[in-house]
Amino acid sequence: MMGGLGRIDGVVEALEMFRMMSRKGVRIDSISLSAVLSVCAKGGEYDEFGCYENGDRLLRNVVLGEQIHGLAFKLGFERDLYLSNSLLDMYAKNGIMKSAEMVFHTLGKPSVVSWNIMIAGYGQKGNSGKAIECFQRMQFSGFKPDAVTYINMLAACIKCGDVDTARQMFDNMSCPSVISWNAIISGYSQNENHREAIDLFREMQFQSVKPDRTTVTVILGSCAGMAFLEGGKQVHAALQKAALHTDNYVAGGLIGMYSKCGKIERAEHIFSSMPELDIVCWNSMIAGLTLNSLNREAFMLFKQMRQGRMLPTEFSYATVLSCCTKLSSLFQGRQVHSQIVKDGYESDVFVGTALVDMYCKCGDIDGARKHFDMMPVRNIVTWNEMIHGYAQNGYGDQAVHLYEDMIASGAKPDAVTFIAVLTACSHSGLVDLGFRIFNSMKSEHGIDPELDHYTCIIDCLSRAGHFHDAELLMEKMPYRDDPIVWEVVLSSCRVHGNVSLAQQAAEELFRLDPESSTPYVLLANIYSSLGRWNDVRVIRELMSEKQIVKDPGYSWTEHKEQDTCLFVG
Ligand SMILES: *[C@@H]1O[C@H](CO)[C@@H](O)[C@H](O)[C@H]1NC(C)=O
Ligand SMILES: *[C@@H]1O[C@H](CO)[C@@H](O)[C@H](O)[C@H]1NC(C)=O
């Protein structure tokens, strides 16, 4: 009875049943304890976002589970393997891996089931390293993995984005279910390996496994990712045959596929012929319009959706805010903002970050900061957007201040943070500060500078005329052979009239990128700014001799300053 109640989510009823049983003095055996433990394991399962659905329920379950654990010990069942596995399962499902490990170590002889529970527990926590370690230890102790082991390992690896290991597990399954197929296919799709996702989809059909709505939606995503319109159309046709095309979830995938392949009319046709629209369809259609630069239309559709009393999700707000950004329409952005407040999404970190981004990109940096300060929770993207906003709007000092606030608040900067703050230093001429921050990347924050970071700091140093420091850094850096760094140096040489270094940089560029006209143009510009017309002529002759054609983006007289360090978010 308890087991049955547990299975249909009658958690409270099952626990009541257990109390009644104790009160009536019925002898409690290991089967009844296991049944009630499985009920305690139930509430702890994660929702689709990997969060516990309900913190209170979790706590209650763990407290109860621990009581049952104590009771089992008192009744002398600690050697019962079946019961021990139920205990393991209860702790693992509730995410208390420390307690699960303790129970595991007291097992005299674990079974395959015990190992499987441990692997699933680690997988659920996103700790694929531990799951793999368990998997190896299990085999080392002489156990042969079974079907469940492979399924649990597959799930663990996919959750952590380790598709290669996941594939090994998948290949060892004798008869994978559609769920396992979906797991591996969406693993590839999420890793942008669309080719492999589509190949597996074919393979799945060869093996007569019937795809379900999840499979086709993932495949539509992969067709979109590859701009493989023909494939998408084939899936569409198959869906119509199977009468699955009016499924909201699938329709969302179709709308996304057609919009990403540039067939916005077909997407709109599907959208308008749906008998009933849910939020997935609306979101796909709005995002599709934005993707095709139909930002005004996307904004109108969002309004229409609100008028139809459909409640937007975080994703809808982020999409429509990006429309406002692209339209440079602060007015519309503010309208959406007040909508967000009305709908009660203001304190959502994802939506809030999109708002900060919108205000920054529309040039209302004070508005962005005001909202930033009001946000109850910020994540790394929020900080990065705000710092980057200051940098792009020319407020270098503020960007650095905010970066320092961020460090003081205990938030951990990432590679993108440093691009933002170094860009700020470069644009505002904060050389010493920039250099200090650059040097702290590895020593204080454990982040290896990448090409973009080097480019930023070298840009910063050479813009300020600190050519010697820039050279020292370039000698040490691993990206010496990347043209972008030399281009940055060459541009600054013009500003400072440093002919000798300019010549050296140009030589490097001739070597690294012989086809490019950039170094010729930049060098000629330096000579002409110094009135060295003879040298200018030599360069032009060299160019025609080597048949280098001037890139139309570069002008002979003015080399427009490039923003070398961009892209946050
Ligand atoms: C898959 O099975 C083969 C043969 O049974 C075995 O040699 C191999 O180690 C297994 N791979 C994994 C990842 O378990
Ligand atoms: C030009 O750059 C070199 C480093 O290569 C430096 O020593 C020199 O002082 C610079 N000259 C000017 C005018 O900035």
PDB file of C-alpha atoms and ligand atoms in Angstrom, residues 135 139 144-145 150 165 167-173, ligand 1:
ATOM      1  CA  PHE A 135      32.048   3.509 -12.796  1.00  0.00           C
ATOM      2  CA  GLN A 139      34.539  -2.506 -12.711  1.00  0.00           C
ATOM      3  CA  LYS A 144      29.943  -5.849 -14.808  1.00  0.00           C
ATOM      4  CA  PRO A 145      27.960  -2.731 -15.683  1.00  0.00           C
ATOM      5  CA  TYR A 150      24.969   2.701 -18.805  1.00  0.00           C
ATOM      6  CA  THR A 165      32.167   9.709 -22.813  1.00  0.00           C
ATOM      7  CA  ARG A 167      28.766   8.201 -26.565  1.00  0.00           C
ATOM      8  CA  GLN A 168      30.971   5.384 -25.255  1.00  0.00           C
ATOM      9  CA  MET A 169      28.253   4.522 -22.767  1.00  0.00           C
ATOM     10  CA  PHE A 170      25.593   4.717 -25.418  1.00  0.00           C
ATOM     11  CA  ASP A 171      27.526   2.437 -27.750  1.00  0.00           C
ATOM     12  CA  ASN A 172      27.670  -0.189 -25.029  1.00  0.00           C
ATOM     13  CA  MET A 173      23.920  -0.308 -24.549  1.00  0.00           C
TER      14      MET A 173
HETATM   15  C1  LIG B   1      32.031  -1.534 -23.750  1.00  0.00           C
HETATM   16  O1  LIG B   1      31.999  -2.917 -23.941  1.00  0.00           O
HETATM   17  C2  LIG B   1      33.231  -3.475 -24.333  1.00  0.00           C
HETATM   18  C3  LIG B   1      33.012  -4.945 -24.628  1.00  0.00           C
HETATM   19  O2  LIG B   1      32.103  -5.515 -23.746  1.00  0.00           O
HETATM   20  C4  LIG B   1      34.267  -3.231 -23.239  1.00  0.00           C
HETATM   21  O3  LIG B   1      35.512  -3.743 -23.626  1.00  0.00           O
HETATM   22  C5  LIG B   1      34.388  -1.731 -22.994  1.00  0.00           C
HETATM   23  O4  LIG B   1      35.267  -1.469 -21.922  1.00  0.00           O
HETATM   24  C6  LIG B   1      33.039  -1.159 -22.676  1.00  0.00           C
HETATM   25  N1  LIG B   1      33.152   0.291 -22.582  1.00  0.00           N
HETATM   26  C7  LIG B   1      32.679   0.972 -21.579  1.00  0.00           C
HETATM   27  C8  LIG B   1      32.862   2.423 -21.642  1.00  0.00           C
HETATM   28  O5  LIG B   1      32.123   0.444 -20.645  1.00  0.00           O
END
